[in-house]
Amino acid sequence: MAVAAETQSEPRVVLTARGLGKDFAGFTAVNNVDLDVRHAQIHALIGPNGAGKTTVFNLLTKFLPPTRGRIELLGNDITHTGPAKVARMGLVRSFQISAVFPHLSVRENVKVALQRPAGLATQFWRPLSALDRLNDRADELIDRLGLGTYRD
């Protein structure tokens, strides 16, 4: 009796860079980077100081335009797309130092972060109570992270 080998397909590629490069006034900071980032996988970009790691992140998240190469997000060419549009498409970065509003509760900070996906980002002039409709979603996220005791 033959037993079929169980096969698992690899997670899909969500971000691709091909031949990515960046020059600054004649200095090549990044040269010919090929990269595939797969969904739900942990990736690392390692190297010594000055190796170009931050520049690669800035290129991928569109904080810098590439000198050459191509970047695709979910199969869409974003090489010449601005950083705000790329962020709205779902590609964002986190910085080593993240900022919260220390005078707001955990729930209020989460609600501030939920404004854009809820279509409320341009309604900053409304009182904070206008965000009460985001309470359930904020609580869901807080509970998922095990931070319920810090909610208020």
PDB file of C-alpha atoms in Angstrom:
ATOM      1  CA  MET A   1       0.000   0.000   0.000  1.00  0.00           C
ATOM      2  CA  ALA A   2       1.480   3.319  -1.048  1.00  0.00           C
ATOM      3  CA  VAL A   3       0.954   6.306   1.202  1.00  0.00           C
ATOM      4  CA  ALA A   4       0.803   9.655  -0.513  1.00  0.00           C
ATOM      5  CA  ALA A   5       3.195  12.204   0.877  1.00  0.00           C
ATOM      6  CA  GLU A   6       1.414  15.116   2.441  1.00  0.00           C
ATOM      7  CA  THR A   7       2.316  18.308   0.666  1.00  0.00           C
ATOM      8  CA  GLN A   8       1.853  21.790   1.896  1.00  0.00           C
ATOM      9  CA  SER A   9       1.958  24.708  -0.426  1.00  0.00           C
ATOM     10  CA  GLU A  10       4.228  27.521   0.606  1.00  0.00           C
ATOM     11  CA  PRO A  11       2.532  30.671   1.885  1.00  0.00           C
ATOM     12  CA  ARG A  12       1.878  33.154  -0.888  1.00  0.00           C
ATOM     13  CA  VAL A  13       4.327  35.909  -1.660  1.00  0.00           C
ATOM     14  CA  VAL A  14       2.866  39.266  -0.617  1.00  0.00           C
ATOM     15  CA  LEU A  15       5.836  41.555  -1.242  1.00  0.00           C
ATOM     16  CA  THR A  16       8.480  41.177  -3.942  1.00  0.00           C
ATOM     17  CA  ALA A  17      11.547  43.200  -4.831  1.00  0.00           C
ATOM     18  CA  ARG A  18      13.596  42.507  -7.941  1.00  0.00           C
ATOM     19  CA  GLY A  19      16.867  44.223  -8.801  1.00  0.00           C
ATOM     20  CA  LEU A  20      16.173  46.890  -6.172  1.00  0.00           C
ATOM     21  CA  GLY A  21      18.820  49.567  -5.898  1.00  0.00           C
ATOM     22  CA  LYS A  22      19.399  53.022  -4.460  1.00  0.00           C
ATOM     23  CA  ASP A  23      22.198  55.473  -5.202  1.00  0.00           C
ATOM     24  CA  PHE A  24      22.932  58.669  -3.295  1.00  0.00           C
ATOM     25  CA  ALA A  25      25.138  61.167  -5.170  1.00  0.00           C
ATOM     26  CA  GLY A  26      27.263  58.460  -6.724  1.00  0.00           C
ATOM     27  CA  PHE A  27      27.285  56.177  -3.651  1.00  0.00           C
ATOM     28  CA  THR A  28      25.443  52.878  -4.057  1.00  0.00           C
ATOM     29  CA  ALA A  29      23.655  52.161  -0.776  1.00  0.00           C
ATOM     30  CA  VAL A  30      21.576  49.215  -2.035  1.00  0.00           C
ATOM     31  CA  ASN A  31      22.498  47.148  -5.059  1.00  0.00           C
ATOM     32  CA  ASN A  32      20.447  44.486  -6.845  1.00  0.00           C
ATOM     33  CA  VAL A  33      18.281  43.242  -3.960  1.00  0.00           C
ATOM     34  CA  ASP A  34      15.893  40.391  -4.749  1.00  0.00           C
ATOM     35  CA  LEU A  35      13.435  39.629  -1.967  1.00  0.00           C
ATOM     36  CA  ASP A  36      10.224  37.649  -1.484  1.00  0.00           C
ATOM     37  CA  VAL A  37       8.178  38.190   1.678  1.00  0.00           C
ATOM     38  CA  ARG A  38       5.641  35.445   2.314  1.00  0.00           C
ATOM     39  CA  HIS A  39       2.329  35.804   4.137  1.00  0.00           C
ATOM     40  CA  ALA A  40       2.359  34.910   7.858  1.00  0.00           C
ATOM     41  CA  GLN A  41       6.091  34.176   7.907  1.00  0.00           C
ATOM     42  CA  ILE A  42       8.835  35.788   9.953  1.00  0.00           C
ATOM     43  CA  HIS A  43      11.591  37.388   7.904  1.00  0.00           C
ATOM     44  CA  ALA A  44      14.840  39.011   8.980  1.00  0.00           C
ATOM     45  CA  LEU A  45      17.099  41.470   7.241  1.00  0.00           C
ATOM     46  CA  ILE A  46      20.462  41.320   8.984  1.00  0.00           C
ATOM     47  CA  GLY A  47      23.824  42.906   8.448  1.00  0.00           C
ATOM     48  CA  PRO A  48      26.371  45.243  10.009  1.00  0.00           C
ATOM     49  CA  ASN A  49      25.835  48.948  10.517  1.00  0.00           C
ATOM     50  CA  GLY A  50      25.887  50.741   7.191  1.00  0.00           C
ATOM     51  CA  ALA A  51      24.955  47.652   5.169  1.00  0.00           C
ATOM     52  CA  GLY A  52      21.767  49.260   3.829  1.00  0.00           C
ATOM     53  CA  LYS A  53      19.092  47.543   5.948  1.00  0.00           C
ATOM     54  CA  THR A  54      17.237  50.751   6.786  1.00  0.00           C
ATOM     55  CA  THR A  55      17.531  51.925   3.190  1.00  0.00           C
ATOM     56  CA  VAL A  56      15.919  48.674   2.000  1.00  0.00           C
ATOM     57  CA  PHE A  57      13.029  49.198   4.435  1.00  0.00           C
ATOM     58  CA  ASN A  58      12.689  52.799   3.286  1.00  0.00           C
ATOM     59  CA  LEU A  59      12.573  51.627  -0.334  1.00  0.00           C
ATOM     60  CA  LEU A  60      10.025  48.874   0.323  1.00  0.00           C
ATOM     61  CA  THR A  61       7.730  51.202   2.291  1.00  0.00           C
ATOM     62  CA  LYS A  62       8.222  54.002  -0.249  1.00  0.00           C
ATOM     63  CA  PHE A  63       9.862  56.472   2.131  1.00  0.00           C
ATOM     64  CA  LEU A  64      12.568  56.584  -0.560  1.00  0.00           C
ATOM     65  CA  PRO A  65      12.151  56.114  -4.317  1.00  0.00           C
ATOM     66  CA  PRO A  66      14.371  53.389  -5.784  1.00  0.00           C
ATOM     67  CA  THR A  67      17.027  54.288  -8.332  1.00  0.00           C
ATOM     68  CA  ARG A  68      16.353  50.992 -10.105  1.00  0.00           C
ATOM     69  CA  GLY A  69      14.390  47.794  -9.701  1.00  0.00           C
ATOM     70  CA  ARG A  70      10.781  46.847  -9.142  1.00  0.00           C
ATOM     71  CA  ILE A  71       8.585  46.426  -6.046  1.00  0.00           C
ATOM     72  CA  GLU A  72       5.285  44.529  -6.055  1.00  0.00           C
ATOM     73  CA  LEU A  73       2.676  44.346  -3.300  1.00  0.00           C
ATOM     74  CA  LEU A  74       0.141  41.545  -3.742  1.00  0.00           C
ATOM     75  CA  GLY A  75       1.073  41.374  -7.427  1.00  0.00           C
ATOM     76  CA  ASN A  76       0.621  45.123  -8.004  1.00  0.00           C
ATOM     77  CA  ASP A  77       3.595  47.208  -9.121  1.00  0.00           C
ATOM     78  CA  ILE A  78       4.142  49.872  -6.427  1.00  0.00           C
ATOM     79  CA  THR A  79       7.580  50.995  -7.616  1.00  0.00           C
ATOM     80  CA  HIS A  80       6.347  54.512  -8.403  1.00  0.00           C
ATOM     81  CA  THR A  81       3.482  54.664  -5.886  1.00  0.00           C
ATOM     82  CA  GLY A  82       3.659  57.171  -3.032  1.00  0.00           C
ATOM     83  CA  PRO A  83       4.047  56.099   0.601  1.00  0.00           C
ATOM     84  CA  ALA A  84       0.567  57.217   1.689  1.00  0.00           C
ATOM     85  CA  LYS A  85      -1.137  55.155  -1.006  1.00  0.00           C
ATOM     86  CA  VAL A  86       1.074  52.150  -0.265  1.00  0.00           C
ATOM     87  CA  ALA A  87       0.143  52.452   3.424  1.00  0.00           C
ATOM     88  CA  ARG A  88      -3.551  52.485   2.505  1.00  0.00           C
ATOM     89  CA  MET A  89      -2.898  49.324   0.485  1.00  0.00           C
ATOM     90  CA  GLY A  90      -1.723  47.689   3.712  1.00  0.00           C
ATOM     91  CA  LEU A  91       2.061  48.006   3.660  1.00  0.00           C
ATOM     92  CA  VAL A  92       3.143  49.912   6.739  1.00  0.00           C
ATOM     93  CA  ARG A  93       6.204  49.852   8.889  1.00  0.00           C
ATOM     94  CA  SER A  94       6.755  50.155  12.581  1.00  0.00           C
ATOM     95  CA  PHE A  95       9.636  52.101  13.980  1.00  0.00           C
ATOM     96  CA  GLN A  96      11.892  51.018  16.828  1.00  0.00           C
ATOM     97  CA  ILE A  97      10.403  53.746  18.966  1.00  0.00           C
ATOM     98  CA  SER A  98       6.644  53.676  18.791  1.00  0.00           C
ATOM     99  CA  ALA A  99       4.556  56.530  20.071  1.00  0.00           C
ATOM    100  CA  VAL A 100       1.340  56.404  22.007  1.00  0.00           C
ATOM    101  CA  PHE A 101      -0.659  59.184  23.546  1.00  0.00           C
ATOM    102  CA  PRO A 102       0.276  58.929  27.245  1.00  0.00           C
ATOM    103  CA  HIS A 103      -2.705  60.994  28.375  1.00  0.00           C
ATOM    104  CA  LEU A 104      -5.155  58.548  26.718  1.00  0.00           C
ATOM    105  CA  SER A 105      -6.190  55.122  27.969  1.00  0.00           C
ATOM    106  CA  VAL A 106      -5.229  51.932  26.129  1.00  0.00           C
ATOM    107  CA  ARG A 107      -8.744  51.766  24.651  1.00  0.00           C
ATOM    108  CA  GLU A 108      -8.565  55.399  23.492  1.00  0.00           C
ATOM    109  CA  ASN A 109      -5.145  54.817  21.872  1.00  0.00           C
ATOM    110  CA  VAL A 110      -6.493  51.773  20.018  1.00  0.00           C
ATOM    111  CA  LYS A 111      -9.532  53.766  18.874  1.00  0.00           C
ATOM    112  CA  VAL A 112      -7.239  56.460  17.485  1.00  0.00           C
ATOM    113  CA  ALA A 113      -5.433  53.756  15.476  1.00  0.00           C
ATOM    114  CA  LEU A 114      -8.773  52.395  14.225  1.00  0.00           C
ATOM    115  CA  GLN A 115      -9.928  55.737  12.800  1.00  0.00           C
ATOM    116  CA  ARG A 116      -8.428  55.265   9.319  1.00  0.00           C
ATOM    117  CA  PRO A 117      -9.796  51.748   8.686  1.00  0.00           C
ATOM    118  CA  ALA A 118     -13.182  52.955   9.947  1.00  0.00           C
ATOM    119  CA  GLY A 119     -13.142  55.928   7.554  1.00  0.00           C
ATOM    120  CA  LEU A 120     -12.930  58.465  10.364  1.00  0.00           C
ATOM    121  CA  ALA A 121      -9.362  59.714   9.899  1.00  0.00           C
ATOM    122  CA  THR A 122     -10.452  63.039   8.422  1.00  0.00           C
ATOM    123  CA  GLN A 123     -12.929  63.707  11.217  1.00  0.00           C
ATOM    124  CA  PHE A 124     -10.293  64.650  13.797  1.00  0.00           C
ATOM    125  CA  TRP A 125     -12.264  67.740  14.724  1.00  0.00           C
ATOM    126  CA  ARG A 126     -15.028  65.680  16.305  1.00  0.00           C
ATOM    127  CA  PRO A 127     -14.958  65.074  20.066  1.00  0.00           C
ATOM    128  CA  LEU A 128     -13.360  61.833  21.280  1.00  0.00           C
ATOM    129  CA  SER A 129     -16.836  60.541  22.169  1.00  0.00           C
ATOM    130  CA  ALA A 130     -17.550  60.358  18.419  1.00  0.00           C
ATOM    131  CA  LEU A 131     -15.256  57.333  18.385  1.00  0.00           C
ATOM    132  CA  ASP A 132     -17.461  55.391  20.815  1.00  0.00           C
ATOM    133  CA  ARG A 133     -18.720  53.274  17.921  1.00  0.00           C
ATOM    134  CA  LEU A 134     -15.215  51.803  17.772  1.00  0.00           C
ATOM    135  CA  ASN A 135     -15.368  50.514  21.368  1.00  0.00           C
ATOM    136  CA  ASP A 136     -16.356  46.944  20.455  1.00  0.00           C
ATOM    137  CA  ARG A 137     -13.569  46.544  17.875  1.00  0.00           C
ATOM    138  CA  ALA A 138     -11.025  48.164  20.210  1.00  0.00           C
ATOM    139  CA  ASP A 139     -12.059  45.844  23.048  1.00  0.00           C
ATOM    140  CA  GLU A 140     -11.800  42.826  20.749  1.00  0.00           C
ATOM    141  CA  LEU A 141      -8.220  43.735  19.811  1.00  0.00           C
ATOM    142  CA  ILE A 142      -7.248  44.543  23.395  1.00  0.00           C
ATOM    143  CA  ASP A 143      -8.629  41.213  24.613  1.00  0.00           C
ATOM    144  CA  ARG A 144      -6.899  39.320  21.799  1.00  0.00           C
ATOM    145  CA  LEU A 145      -3.580  40.756  22.998  1.00  0.00           C
ATOM    146  CA  GLY A 146      -4.343  39.930  26.633  1.00  0.00           C
ATOM    147  CA  LEU A 147      -4.311  43.582  27.672  1.00  0.00           C
ATOM    148  CA  GLY A 148      -7.833  43.731  29.103  1.00  0.00           C
ATOM    149  CA  THR A 149      -6.620  44.712  32.571  1.00  0.00           C
ATOM    150  CA  TYR A 150      -5.049  47.856  31.089  1.00  0.00           C
ATOM    151  CA  ARG A 151      -8.081  48.834  28.978  1.00  0.00           C
ATOM    152  CA  ASP A 152      -9.136  51.921  30.922  1.00  0.00           C
TER     153      ASP A 152
END
